PDB file of N, H, CA, C and O in Angstrom:
ATOM      1  N   ILE A   1      39.456 -18.023  17.115  1.00  0.00           N
ATOM      2  CA  ILE A   1      39.758 -19.062  16.238  1.00  0.00           C
ATOM      3  C   ILE A   1      38.735 -20.174  16.566  1.00  0.00           C
ATOM      4  O   ILE A   1      38.517 -20.517  17.729  1.00  0.00           O
ATOM      5  N   ILE A   2      38.111 -20.729  15.489  1.00  0.00           N
ATOM      6  H   ILE A   2      38.288 -20.450  14.545  1.00  0.00           H
ATOM      7  CA  ILE A   2      37.124 -21.755  15.680  1.00  0.00           C
ATOM      8  C   ILE A   2      37.755 -23.113  15.533  1.00  0.00           C
ATOM      9  O   ILE A   2      38.471 -23.368  14.565  1.00  0.00           O
ATOM     10  N   PRO A   3      37.488 -24.027  16.522  1.00  0.00           N
ATOM     11  CA  PRO A   3      38.077 -25.377  16.453  1.00  0.00           C
ATOM     12  C   PRO A   3      37.378 -26.179  15.338  1.00  0.00           C
ATOM     13  O   PRO A   3      36.149 -26.208  15.277  1.00  0.00           O
ATOM     14  N   PHE A   4      38.140 -26.812  14.481  1.00  0.00           N
ATOM     15  H   PHE A   4      39.139 -26.788  14.531  1.00  0.00           H
ATOM     16  CA  PHE A   4      37.607 -27.647  13.423  1.00  0.00           C
ATOM     17  C   PHE A   4      37.895 -29.078  13.670  1.00  0.00           C
ATOM     18  O   PHE A   4      38.878 -29.395  14.340  1.00  0.00           O
ATOM     19  N   THR A   5      37.091 -29.963  13.163  1.00  0.00           N
ATOM     20  H   THR A   5      36.293 -29.705  12.618  1.00  0.00           H
ATOM     21  CA  THR A   5      37.392 -31.368  13.103  1.00  0.00           C
ATOM     22  C   THR A   5      38.441 -31.656  12.072  1.00  0.00           C
ATOM     23  O   THR A   5      38.675 -30.831  11.189  1.00  0.00           O
ATOM     24  N   ILE A   6      39.079 -32.793  12.151  1.00  0.00           N
ATOM     25  H   ILE A   6      38.889 -33.463  12.868  1.00  0.00           H
ATOM     26  CA  ILE A   6      40.081 -33.176  11.145  1.00  0.00           C
ATOM     27  C   ILE A   6      39.441 -33.122   9.739  1.00  0.00           C
ATOM     28  O   ILE A   6      40.000 -32.577   8.787  1.00  0.00           O
ATOM     29  N   ASP A   7      38.218 -33.730   9.667  1.00  0.00           N
ATOM     30  H   ASP A   7      37.764 -34.173  10.440  1.00  0.00           H
ATOM     31  CA  ASP A   7      37.522 -33.770   8.325  1.00  0.00           C
ATOM     32  C   ASP A   7      37.216 -32.354   7.842  1.00  0.00           C
ATOM     33  O   ASP A   7      37.358 -32.102   6.645  1.00  0.00           O
ATOM     34  N   GLU A   8      36.820 -31.449   8.662  1.00  0.00           N
ATOM     35  H   GLU A   8      36.705 -31.653   9.634  1.00  0.00           H
ATOM     36  CA  GLU A   8      36.576 -30.080   8.183  1.00  0.00           C
ATOM     37  C   GLU A   8      37.858 -29.467   7.734  1.00  0.00           C
ATOM     38  O   GLU A   8      37.908 -28.806   6.697  1.00  0.00           O
ATOM     39  N   LYS A   9      38.941 -29.684   8.529  1.00  0.00           N
ATOM     40  H   LYS A   9      38.900 -30.221   9.372  1.00  0.00           H
ATOM     41  CA  LYS A   9      40.296 -29.099   8.056  1.00  0.00           C
ATOM     42  C   LYS A   9      40.688 -29.641   6.748  1.00  0.00           C
ATOM     43  O   LYS A   9      41.188 -28.885   5.915  1.00  0.00           O
ATOM     44  N   ARG A  10      40.500 -30.910   6.495  1.00  0.00           N
ATOM     45  H   ARG A  10      40.094 -31.524   7.172  1.00  0.00           H
ATOM     46  CA  ARG A  10      40.836 -31.501   5.183  1.00  0.00           C
ATOM     47  C   ARG A  10      40.046 -30.878   4.078  1.00  0.00           C
ATOM     48  O   ARG A  10      40.578 -30.554   3.016  1.00  0.00           O
ATOM     49  N   GLN A  11      38.698 -30.701   4.344  1.00  0.00           N
ATOM     50  H   GLN A  11      38.265 -30.964   5.206  1.00  0.00           H
ATOM     51  CA  GLN A  11      37.836 -30.119   3.291  1.00  0.00           C
ATOM     52  C   GLN A  11      38.212 -28.654   3.037  1.00  0.00           C
ATOM     53  O   GLN A  11      38.223 -28.218   1.886  1.00  0.00           O
ATOM     54  N   LEU A  12      38.522 -27.881   4.102  1.00  0.00           N
ATOM     55  H   LEU A  12      38.512 -28.236   5.037  1.00  0.00           H
ATOM     56  CA  LEU A  12      38.929 -26.476   3.976  1.00  0.00           C
ATOM     57  C   LEU A  12      40.214 -26.375   3.109  1.00  0.00           C
ATOM     58  O   LEU A  12      40.329 -25.529   2.222  1.00  0.00           O
ATOM     59  N   SER A  13      41.124 -27.238   3.400  1.00  0.00           N
ATOM     60  H   SER A  13      41.030 -27.925   4.121  1.00  0.00           H
ATOM     61  CA  SER A  13      42.393 -27.257   2.638  1.00  0.00           C
ATOM     62  C   SER A  13      42.140 -27.514   1.157  1.00  0.00           C
ATOM     63  O   SER A  13      42.660 -26.808   0.293  1.00  0.00           O
ATOM     64  N   LEU A  14      41.384 -28.471   0.896  1.00  0.00           N
ATOM     65  H   LEU A  14      40.961 -29.044   1.597  1.00  0.00           H
ATOM     66  CA  LEU A  14      41.061 -28.822  -0.546  1.00  0.00           C
ATOM     67  C   LEU A  14      40.348 -27.721  -1.196  1.00  0.00           C
ATOM     68  O   LEU A  14      40.654 -27.415  -2.348  1.00  0.00           O
ATOM     69  N   ILE A  15      39.383 -27.068  -0.536  1.00  0.00           N
ATOM     70  H   ILE A  15      39.135 -27.317   0.400  1.00  0.00           H
ATOM     71  CA  ILE A  15      38.571 -25.956  -1.098  1.00  0.00           C
ATOM     72  C   ILE A  15      39.512 -24.773  -1.295  1.00  0.00           C
ATOM     73  O   ILE A  15      39.371 -24.054  -2.284  1.00  0.00           O
ATOM     74  N   SER A  16      40.438 -24.549  -0.422  1.00  0.00           N
ATOM     75  H   SER A  16      40.553 -25.134   0.382  1.00  0.00           H
ATOM     76  CA  SER A  16      41.334 -23.379  -0.624  1.00  0.00           C
ATOM     77  C   SER A  16      42.271 -23.541  -1.884  1.00  0.00           C
ATOM     78  O   SER A  16      42.764 -22.571  -2.459  1.00  0.00           O
ATOM     79  N   LYS A  17      42.463 -24.788  -2.245  1.00  0.00           N
ATOM     80  H   LYS A  17      42.063 -25.577  -1.778  1.00  0.00           H
ATOM     81  CA  LYS A  17      43.289 -25.102  -3.402  1.00  0.00           C
ATOM     82  C   LYS A  17      42.488 -25.079  -4.694  1.00  0.00           C
ATOM     83  O   LYS A  17      42.975 -24.698  -5.759  1.00  0.00           O
ATOM     84  N   ASN A  18      41.185 -25.522  -4.547  1.00  0.00           N
ATOM     85  H   ASN A  18      40.789 -25.832  -3.682  1.00  0.00           H
ATOM     86  CA  ASN A  18      40.346 -25.736  -5.703  1.00  0.00           C
ATOM     87  C   ASN A  18      38.861 -25.617  -5.265  1.00  0.00           C
ATOM     88  O   ASN A  18      38.263 -26.595  -4.816  1.00  0.00           O
ATOM     89  N   GLY A  19      38.307 -24.457  -5.396  1.00  0.00           N
ATOM     90  H   GLY A  19      38.793 -23.663  -5.761  1.00  0.00           H
ATOM     91  CA  GLY A  19      36.911 -24.154  -4.930  1.00  0.00           C
ATOM     92  C   GLY A  19      35.870 -24.808  -5.766  1.00  0.00           C
ATOM     93  O   GLY A  19      34.706 -24.846  -5.367  1.00  0.00           O
ATOM     94  N   THR A  20      36.234 -25.334  -6.926  1.00  0.00           N
ATOM     95  H   THR A  20      37.180 -25.303  -7.250  1.00  0.00           H
ATOM     96  CA  THR A  20      35.209 -25.864  -7.808  1.00  0.00           C
ATOM     97  C   THR A  20      35.054 -27.405  -7.572  1.00  0.00           C
ATOM     98  O   THR A  20      34.371 -28.066  -8.355  1.00  0.00           O
ATOM     99  N   LEU A  21      35.650 -27.954  -6.554  1.00  0.00           N
ATOM    100  H   LEU A  21      36.205 -27.417  -5.918  1.00  0.00           H
ATOM    101  CA  LEU A  21      35.482 -29.366  -6.281  1.00  0.00           C
ATOM    102  C   LEU A  21      34.023 -29.652  -5.935  1.00  0.00           C
ATOM    103  O   LEU A  21      33.363 -28.874  -5.246  1.00  0.00           O
ATOM    104  N   THR A  22      33.538 -30.798  -6.437  1.00  0.00           N
ATOM    105  H   THR A  22      34.074 -31.430  -6.996  1.00  0.00           H
ATOM    106  CA  THR A  22      32.167 -31.228  -6.120  1.00  0.00           C
ATOM    107  C   THR A  22      32.181 -32.032  -4.791  1.00  0.00           C
ATOM    108  O   THR A  22      33.247 -32.360  -4.270  1.00  0.00           O
ATOM    109  N   ARG A  23      31.027 -32.327  -4.279  1.00  0.00           N
ATOM    110  H   ARG A  23      30.161 -32.060  -4.702  1.00  0.00           H
ATOM    111  CA  ARG A  23      30.966 -33.153  -3.126  1.00  0.00           C
ATOM    112  C   ARG A  23      31.532 -34.496  -3.270  1.00  0.00           C
ATOM    113  O   ARG A  23      32.165 -35.050  -2.371  1.00  0.00           O
ATOM    114  N   LYS A  24      31.275 -35.047  -4.504  1.00  0.00           N
ATOM    115  H   LYS A  24      30.761 -34.597  -5.235  1.00  0.00           H
ATOM    116  CA  LYS A  24      31.769 -36.376  -4.772  1.00  0.00           C
ATOM    117  C   LYS A  24      33.321 -36.364  -4.817  1.00  0.00           C
ATOM    118  O   LYS A  24      33.970 -37.254  -4.267  1.00  0.00           O
ATOM    119  N   GLN A  25      33.892 -35.348  -5.476  1.00  0.00           N
ATOM    120  H   GLN A  25      33.365 -34.626  -5.923  1.00  0.00           H
ATOM    121  CA  GLN A  25      35.324 -35.276  -5.460  1.00  0.00           C
ATOM    122  C   GLN A  25      35.910 -34.996  -4.067  1.00  0.00           C
ATOM    123  O   GLN A  25      36.984 -35.513  -3.757  1.00  0.00           O
ATOM    124  N   LEU A  26      35.271 -34.229  -3.252  1.00  0.00           N
ATOM    125  H   LEU A  26      34.399 -33.809  -3.504  1.00  0.00           H
ATOM    126  CA  LEU A  26      35.684 -34.056  -1.821  1.00  0.00           C
ATOM    127  C   LEU A  26      35.588 -35.362  -1.129  1.00  0.00           C
ATOM    128  O   LEU A  26      36.498 -35.698  -0.372  1.00  0.00           O
ATOM    129  N   ALA A  27      34.585 -36.108  -1.321  1.00  0.00           N
ATOM    130  H   ALA A  27      33.846 -35.834  -1.936  1.00  0.00           H
ATOM    131  CA  ALA A  27      34.390 -37.421  -0.658  1.00  0.00           C
ATOM    132  C   ALA A  27      35.510 -38.348  -1.036  1.00  0.00           C
ATOM    133  O   ALA A  27      36.103 -39.014  -0.188  1.00  0.00           O
ATOM    134  N   ASP A  28      35.794 -38.385  -2.317  1.00  0.00           N
ATOM    135  H   ASP A  28      35.313 -37.843  -3.006  1.00  0.00           H
ATOM    136  CA  ASP A  28      36.876 -39.249  -2.855  1.00  0.00           C
ATOM    137  C   ASP A  28      38.249 -38.932  -2.173  1.00  0.00           C
ATOM    138  O   ASP A  28      38.968 -39.825  -1.727  1.00  0.00           O
ATOM    139  N   LYS A  29      38.563 -37.617  -2.122  1.00  0.00           N
ATOM    140  H   LYS A  29      37.979 -36.891  -2.484  1.00  0.00           H
ATOM    141  CA  LYS A  29      39.764 -37.146  -1.636  1.00  0.00           C
ATOM    142  C   LYS A  29      39.954 -37.269  -0.094  1.00  0.00           C
ATOM    143  O   LYS A  29      41.063 -37.416   0.419  1.00  0.00           O
ATOM    144  N   THR A  30      38.766 -37.198   0.618  1.00  0.00           N
ATOM    145  H   THR A  30      37.865 -37.079   0.201  1.00  0.00           H
ATOM    146  CA  THR A  30      38.919 -37.288   2.093  1.00  0.00           C
ATOM    147  C   THR A  30      38.459 -38.641   2.635  1.00  0.00           C
ATOM    148  O   THR A  30      38.512 -38.894   3.839  1.00  0.00           O
ATOM    149  N   ARG A  31      38.021 -39.476   1.753  1.00  0.00           N
ATOM    150  H   ARG A  31      37.978 -39.271   0.776  1.00  0.00           H
ATOM    151  CA  ARG A  31      37.571 -40.850   2.066  1.00  0.00           C
ATOM    152  C   ARG A  31      36.381 -40.762   3.053  1.00  0.00           C
ATOM    153  O   ARG A  31      36.257 -41.596   3.949  1.00  0.00           O
ATOM    154  N   LEU A  32      35.582 -39.830   2.897  1.00  0.00           N
ATOM    155  H   LEU A  32      35.683 -39.152   2.169  1.00  0.00           H
ATOM    156  CA  LEU A  32      34.319 -39.694   3.585  1.00  0.00           C
ATOM    157  C   LEU A  32      33.190 -40.074   2.623  1.00  0.00           C
ATOM    158  O   LEU A  32      33.400 -40.149   1.413  1.00  0.00           O
ATOM    159  N   THR A  33      31.981 -40.316   3.172  1.00  0.00           N
ATOM    160  H   THR A  33      31.810 -40.255   4.156  1.00  0.00           H
ATOM    161  CA  THR A  33      30.811 -40.487   2.300  1.00  0.00           C
ATOM    162  C   THR A  33      30.390 -39.113   1.790  1.00  0.00           C
ATOM    163  O   THR A  33      30.736 -38.077   2.358  1.00  0.00           O
ATOM    164  N   GLU A  34      29.633 -39.144   0.702  1.00  0.00           N
ATOM    165  H   GLU A  34      29.351 -39.985   0.241  1.00  0.00           H
ATOM    166  CA  GLU A  34      29.132 -37.870   0.206  1.00  0.00           C
ATOM    167  C   GLU A  34      28.195 -37.222   1.262  1.00  0.00           C
ATOM    168  O   GLU A  34      28.139 -35.996   1.355  1.00  0.00           O
ATOM    169  N   ASP A  35      27.499 -37.996   2.015  1.00  0.00           N
ATOM    170  H   ASP A  35      27.544 -38.992   1.940  1.00  0.00           H
ATOM    171  CA  ASP A  35      26.647 -37.468   3.089  1.00  0.00           C
ATOM    172  C   ASP A  35      27.477 -36.781   4.154  1.00  0.00           C
ATOM    173  O   ASP A  35      27.125 -35.715   4.660  1.00  0.00           O
ATOM    174  N   GLY A  36      28.683 -37.475   4.506  1.00  0.00           N
ATOM    175  H   GLY A  36      28.969 -38.340   4.095  1.00  0.00           H
ATOM    176  CA  GLY A  36      29.573 -36.846   5.437  1.00  0.00           C
ATOM    177  C   GLY A  36      30.119 -35.573   5.027  1.00  0.00           C
ATOM    178  O   GLY A  36      30.236 -34.640   5.821  1.00  0.00           O
ATOM    179  N   VAL A  37      30.477 -35.502   3.743  1.00  0.00           N
ATOM    180  H   VAL A  37      30.382 -36.261   3.098  1.00  0.00           H
ATOM    181  CA  VAL A  37      30.966 -34.210   3.205  1.00  0.00           C
ATOM    182  C   VAL A  37      29.894 -33.210   3.249  1.00  0.00           C
ATOM    183  O   VAL A  37      30.135 -32.080   3.674  1.00  0.00           O
ATOM    184  N   LYS A  38      28.628 -33.575   2.804  1.00  0.00           N
ATOM    185  H   LYS A  38      28.432 -34.493   2.458  1.00  0.00           H
ATOM    186  CA  LYS A  38      27.576 -32.544   2.823  1.00  0.00           C
ATOM    187  C   LYS A  38      27.318 -32.030   4.253  1.00  0.00           C
ATOM    188  O   LYS A  38      27.101 -30.829   4.420  1.00  0.00           O
ATOM    189  N   TRP A  39      27.332 -32.898   5.302  1.00  0.00           N
ATOM    190  H   TRP A  39      27.508 -33.873   5.166  1.00  0.00           H
ATOM    191  CA  TRP A  39      27.165 -32.490   6.650  1.00  0.00           C
ATOM    192  C   TRP A  39      28.233 -31.478   7.049  1.00  0.00           C
ATOM    193  O   TRP A  39      27.940 -30.415   7.596  1.00  0.00           O
ATOM    194  N   ASN A  40      29.487 -31.844   6.758  1.00  0.00           N
ATOM    195  H   ASN A  40      29.725 -32.708   6.314  1.00  0.00           H
ATOM    196  CA  ASN A  40      30.594 -30.899   7.110  1.00  0.00           C
ATOM    197  C   ASN A  40      30.513 -29.650   6.406  1.00  0.00           C
ATOM    198  O   ASN A  40      30.797 -28.619   7.015  1.00  0.00           O
ATOM    199  N   LEU A  41      30.127 -29.607   5.076  1.00  0.00           N
ATOM    200  H   LEU A  41      29.897 -30.445   4.581  1.00  0.00           H
ATOM    201  CA  LEU A  41      29.984 -28.377   4.345  1.00  0.00           C
ATOM    202  C   LEU A  41      28.860 -27.479   4.939  1.00  0.00           C
ATOM    203  O   LEU A  41      28.957 -26.252   4.980  1.00  0.00           O
ATOM    204  N   ASN A  42      27.757 -28.197   5.410  1.00  0.00           N
ATOM    205  H   ASN A  42      27.678 -29.194   5.377  1.00  0.00           H
ATOM    206  CA  ASN A  42      26.700 -27.404   5.968  1.00  0.00           C
ATOM    207  C   ASN A  42      27.093 -26.788   7.289  1.00  0.00           C
ATOM    208  O   ASN A  42      26.689 -25.664   7.587  1.00  0.00           O
ATOM    209  N   GLN A  43      27.871 -27.494   8.088  1.00  0.00           N
ATOM    210  H   GLN A  43      28.200 -28.407   7.846  1.00  0.00           H
ATOM    211  CA  GLN A  43      28.367 -26.947   9.306  1.00  0.00           C
ATOM    212  C   GLN A  43      29.229 -25.780   9.053  1.00  0.00           C
ATOM    213  O   GLN A  43      29.087 -24.756   9.721  1.00  0.00           O
ATOM    214  N   LEU A  44      30.137 -25.881   8.104  1.00  0.00           N
ATOM    215  H   LEU A  44      30.252 -26.713   7.562  1.00  0.00           H
ATOM    216  CA  LEU A  44      31.040 -24.760   7.771  1.00  0.00           C
ATOM    217  C   LEU A  44      30.242 -23.551   7.260  1.00  0.00           C
ATOM    218  O   LEU A  44      30.552 -22.394   7.545  1.00  0.00           O
ATOM    219  N   ARG A  45      29.217 -23.881   6.504  1.00  0.00           N
ATOM    220  H   ARG A  45      28.965 -24.821   6.273  1.00  0.00           H
ATOM    221  CA  ARG A  45      28.356 -22.757   5.963  1.00  0.00           C
ATOM    222  C   ARG A  45      27.623 -22.103   7.047  1.00  0.00           C
ATOM    223  O   ARG A  45      27.536 -20.875   7.067  1.00  0.00           O
ATOM    224  N   LYS A  46      27.071 -22.861   7.983  1.00  0.00           N
ATOM    225  H   LYS A  46      27.142 -23.858   7.967  1.00  0.00           H
ATOM    226  CA  LYS A  46      26.233 -22.297   9.110  1.00  0.00           C
ATOM    227  C   LYS A  46      27.097 -21.415  10.004  1.00  0.00           C
ATOM    228  O   LYS A  46      26.613 -20.420  10.544  1.00  0.00           O
ATOM    229  N   THR A  47      28.418 -21.784  10.171  1.00  0.00           N
ATOM    230  H   THR A  47      28.810 -22.592   9.732  1.00  0.00           H
ATOM    231  CA  THR A  47      29.335 -20.894  11.063  1.00  0.00           C
ATOM    232  C   THR A  47      29.965 -19.783  10.226  1.00  0.00           C
ATOM    233  O   THR A  47      30.790 -19.029  10.742  1.00  0.00           O
ATOM    234  N   GLY A  48      29.604 -19.664   8.969  1.00  0.00           N
ATOM    235  H   GLY A  48      28.933 -20.276   8.550  1.00  0.00           H
ATOM    236  CA  GLY A  48      30.087 -18.488   8.208  1.00  0.00           C
ATOM    237  C   GLY A  48      31.502 -18.674   7.698  1.00  0.00           C
ATOM    238  O   GLY A  48      32.173 -17.698   7.362  1.00  0.00           O
ATOM    239  N   ILE A  49      31.976 -19.938   7.635  1.00  0.00           N
ATOM    240  H   ILE A  49      31.432 -20.731   7.908  1.00  0.00           H
ATOM    241  CA  ILE A  49      33.367 -20.131   7.209  1.00  0.00           C
ATOM    242  C   ILE A  49      33.487 -20.168   5.658  1.00  0.00           C
ATOM    243  O   ILE A  49      34.427 -19.652   5.052  1.00  0.00           O
ATOM    244  N   ILE A  50      32.481 -20.806   5.088  1.00  0.00           N
ATOM    245  H   ILE A  50      31.718 -21.225   5.581  1.00  0.00           H
ATOM    246  CA  ILE A  50      32.450 -20.888   3.618  1.00  0.00           C
ATOM    247  C   ILE A  50      31.087 -20.488   3.079  1.00  0.00           C
ATOM    248  O   ILE A  50      30.110 -20.387   3.821  1.00  0.00           O
ATOM    249  N   ARG A  51      31.044 -20.264   1.777  1.00  0.00           N
ATOM    250  H   ARG A  51      31.838 -20.346   1.174  1.00  0.00           H
ATOM    251  CA  ARG A  51      29.750 -20.086   1.101  1.00  0.00           C
ATOM    252  C   ARG A  51      29.840 -20.627  -0.318  1.00  0.00           C
ATOM    253  O   ARG A  51      30.918 -20.779  -0.894  1.00  0.00           O
ATOM    254  N   ARG A  52      28.710 -20.898  -0.831  1.00  0.00           N
ATOM    255  H   ARG A  52      27.834 -20.775  -0.364  1.00  0.00           H
ATOM    256  CA  ARG A  52      28.633 -21.365  -2.221  1.00  0.00           C
ATOM    257  C   ARG A  52      28.279 -20.172  -3.108  1.00  0.00           C
ATOM    258  O   ARG A  52      27.315 -19.452  -2.845  1.00  0.00           O
ATOM    259  N   VAL A  53      29.092 -19.969  -4.188  1.00  0.00           N
ATOM    260  H   VAL A  53      29.874 -20.554  -4.402  1.00  0.00           H
ATOM    261  CA  VAL A  53      28.889 -18.845  -5.088  1.00  0.00           C
ATOM    262  C   VAL A  53      28.417 -19.448  -6.389  1.00  0.00           C
ATOM    263  O   VAL A  53      29.041 -20.393  -6.871  1.00  0.00           O
ATOM    264  N   GLY A  54      27.401 -18.978  -6.953  1.00  0.00           N
ATOM    265  H   GLY A  54      26.893 -18.211  -6.562  1.00  0.00           H
ATOM    266  CA  GLY A  54      26.893 -19.431  -8.236  1.00  0.00           C
ATOM    267  C   GLY A  54      25.960 -20.605  -8.139  1.00  0.00           C
ATOM    268  O   GLY A  54      25.577 -21.005  -7.040  1.00  0.00           O
ATOM    269  N   PRO A  55      25.593 -21.158  -9.249  1.00  0.00           N
ATOM    270  CA  PRO A  55      24.658 -22.271  -9.287  1.00  0.00           C
ATOM    271  C   PRO A  55      25.270 -23.570  -8.792  1.00  0.00           C
ATOM    272  O   PRO A  55      26.487 -23.667  -8.631  1.00  0.00           O
ATOM    273  N   ASN A  56      24.433 -24.562  -8.550  1.00  0.00           N
ATOM    274  H   ASN A  56      23.444 -24.483  -8.680  1.00  0.00           H
ATOM    275  CA  ASN A  56      24.897 -25.885  -8.111  1.00  0.00           C
ATOM    276  C   ASN A  56      25.835 -26.465  -9.101  1.00  0.00           C
ATOM    277  O   ASN A  56      26.836 -27.060  -8.702  1.00  0.00           O
ATOM    278  N   LYS A  57      25.578 -26.332 -10.379  1.00  0.00           N
ATOM    279  H   LYS A  57      24.765 -25.848 -10.704  1.00  0.00           H
ATOM    280  CA  LYS A  57      26.449 -26.862 -11.447  1.00  0.00           C
ATOM    281  C   LYS A  57      27.153 -25.577 -11.956  1.00  0.00           C
ATOM    282  O   LYS A  57      26.507 -24.640 -12.425  1.00  0.00           O
ATOM    283  N   GLY A  58      28.456 -25.571 -11.849  1.00  0.00           N
ATOM    284  H   GLY A  58      28.981 -26.332 -11.468  1.00  0.00           H
ATOM    285  CA  GLY A  58      29.214 -24.474 -12.368  1.00  0.00           C
ATOM    286  C   GLY A  58      29.616 -23.426 -11.329  1.00  0.00           C
ATOM    287  O   GLY A  58      30.320 -22.474 -11.665  1.00  0.00           O
ATOM    288  N   GLY A  59      29.183 -23.583 -10.069  1.00  0.00           N
ATOM    289  H   GLY A  59      28.611 -24.357  -9.796  1.00  0.00           H
ATOM    290  CA  GLY A  59      29.497 -22.666  -9.075  1.00  0.00           C
ATOM    291  C   GLY A  59      30.778 -23.184  -8.368  1.00  0.00           C
ATOM    292  O   GLY A  59      31.380 -24.189  -8.745  1.00  0.00           O
ATOM    293  N   HIS A  60      31.149 -22.404  -7.295  1.00  0.00           N
ATOM    294  H   HIS A  60      30.659 -21.588  -6.989  1.00  0.00           H
ATOM    295  CA  HIS A  60      32.311 -22.756  -6.530  1.00  0.00           C
ATOM    296  C   HIS A  60      32.196 -22.440  -5.054  1.00  0.00           C
ATOM    297  O   HIS A  60      31.336 -21.649  -4.665  1.00  0.00           O
ATOM    298  N   TRP A  61      33.006 -23.011  -4.250  1.00  0.00           N
ATOM    299  H   TRP A  61      33.704 -23.653  -4.566  1.00  0.00           H
ATOM    300  CA  TRP A  61      33.062 -22.757  -2.816  1.00  0.00           C
ATOM    301  C   TRP A  61      34.043 -21.623  -2.605  1.00  0.00           C
ATOM    302  O   TRP A  61      35.054 -21.517  -3.299  1.00  0.00           O
ATOM    303  N   GLU A  62      33.732 -20.777  -1.639  1.00  0.00           N
ATOM    304  H   GLU A  62      32.911 -20.863  -1.074  1.00  0.00           H
ATOM    305  CA  GLU A  62      34.622 -19.642  -1.281  1.00  0.00           C
ATOM    306  C   GLU A  62      34.764 -19.571   0.262  1.00  0.00           C
ATOM    307  O   GLU A  62      33.788 -19.633   1.010  1.00  0.00           O
ATOM    308  N   ILE A  63      35.957 -19.446   0.661  1.00  0.00           N
ATOM    309  H   ILE A  63      36.750 -19.395   0.054  1.00  0.00           H
ATOM    310  CA  ILE A  63      36.230 -19.412   2.121  1.00  0.00           C
ATOM    311  C   ILE A  63      36.058 -17.949   2.489  1.00  0.00           C
ATOM    312  O   ILE A  63      36.679 -17.059   1.907  1.00  0.00           O
ATOM    313  N   ILE A  64      35.203 -17.731   3.464  1.00  0.00           N
ATOM    314  H   ILE A  64      34.699 -18.453   3.936  1.00  0.00           H
ATOM    315  CA  ILE A  64      34.932 -16.304   3.916  1.00  0.00           C
ATOM    316  C   ILE A  64      35.873 -15.913   5.059  1.00  0.00           C
ATOM    317  O   ILE A  64      36.533 -14.874   5.032  1.00  0.00           O
ATOM    318  N   GLU A  65      35.904 -16.806   6.076  1.00  0.00           N
ATOM    319  H   GLU A  65      35.368 -17.650   6.098  1.00  0.00           H
ATOM    320  CA  GLU A  65      36.712 -16.557   7.245  1.00  0.00           C
ATOM    321  C   GLU A  65      38.124 -16.987   6.930  1.00  0.00           C
ATOM    322  O   GLU A  65      38.384 -18.164   6.677  1.00  0.00           O
ATOM    323  N   LYS A  66      39.039 -16.033   6.947  1.00  0.00           N
ATOM    324  H   LYS A  66      38.828 -15.078   7.153  1.00  0.00           H
ATOM    325  CA  LYS A  66      40.439 -16.377   6.576  1.00  0.00           C
ATOM    326  C   LYS A  66      41.252 -16.718   7.839  1.00  0.00           C
ATOM    327  O   LYS A  66      42.367 -17.222   7.705  1.00  0.00           O
ATOM    328  N   ASP A  67      40.754 -16.472   9.029  1.00  0.00           N
ATOM    329  H   ASP A  67      39.849 -16.063   9.138  1.00  0.00           H
ATOM    330  CA  ASP A  67      41.504 -16.791  10.275  1.00  0.00           C
ATOM    331  C   ASP A  67      41.177 -18.165  10.717  1.00  0.00           C
ATOM    332  O   ASP A  67      40.629 -18.311  11.809  1.00  0.00           O
ATOM    333  N   ILE A  68      41.462 -19.195   9.969  1.00  0.00           N
ATOM    334  H   ILE A  68      41.907 -19.077   9.082  1.00  0.00           H
ATOM    335  CA  ILE A  68      41.252 -20.568  10.267  1.00  0.00           C
ATOM    336  C   ILE A  68      42.616 -21.229  10.613  1.00  0.00           C
ATOM    337  O   ILE A  68      43.675 -20.850  10.112  1.00  0.00           O
ATOM    338  N   ASP A  69      42.514 -22.219  11.484  1.00  0.00           N
ATOM    339  H   ASP A  69      41.654 -22.527  11.891  1.00  0.00           H
ATOM    340  CA  ASP A  69      43.725 -22.837  11.873  1.00  0.00           C
ATOM    341  C   ASP A  69      43.624 -24.355  11.824  1.00  0.00           C
ATOM    342  O   ASP A  69      44.593 -25.049  12.134  1.00  0.00           O
TER     343      ASP A  69
END
């Protein structure tokens, strides 16, 4: 099990409910800056937890690793 920050857990929870959320929407819901959301998403992507499916506009986030806590 990979340890996540509180911010990463919040983003994963939101993505699991709605993978089509934009960075701006994630920032609004988590009270982070868009750059903070971008950094967390990149960290989650690098560790193989999430991936972006489709184009930047119209795509969605997908959680790859289901064993998250």
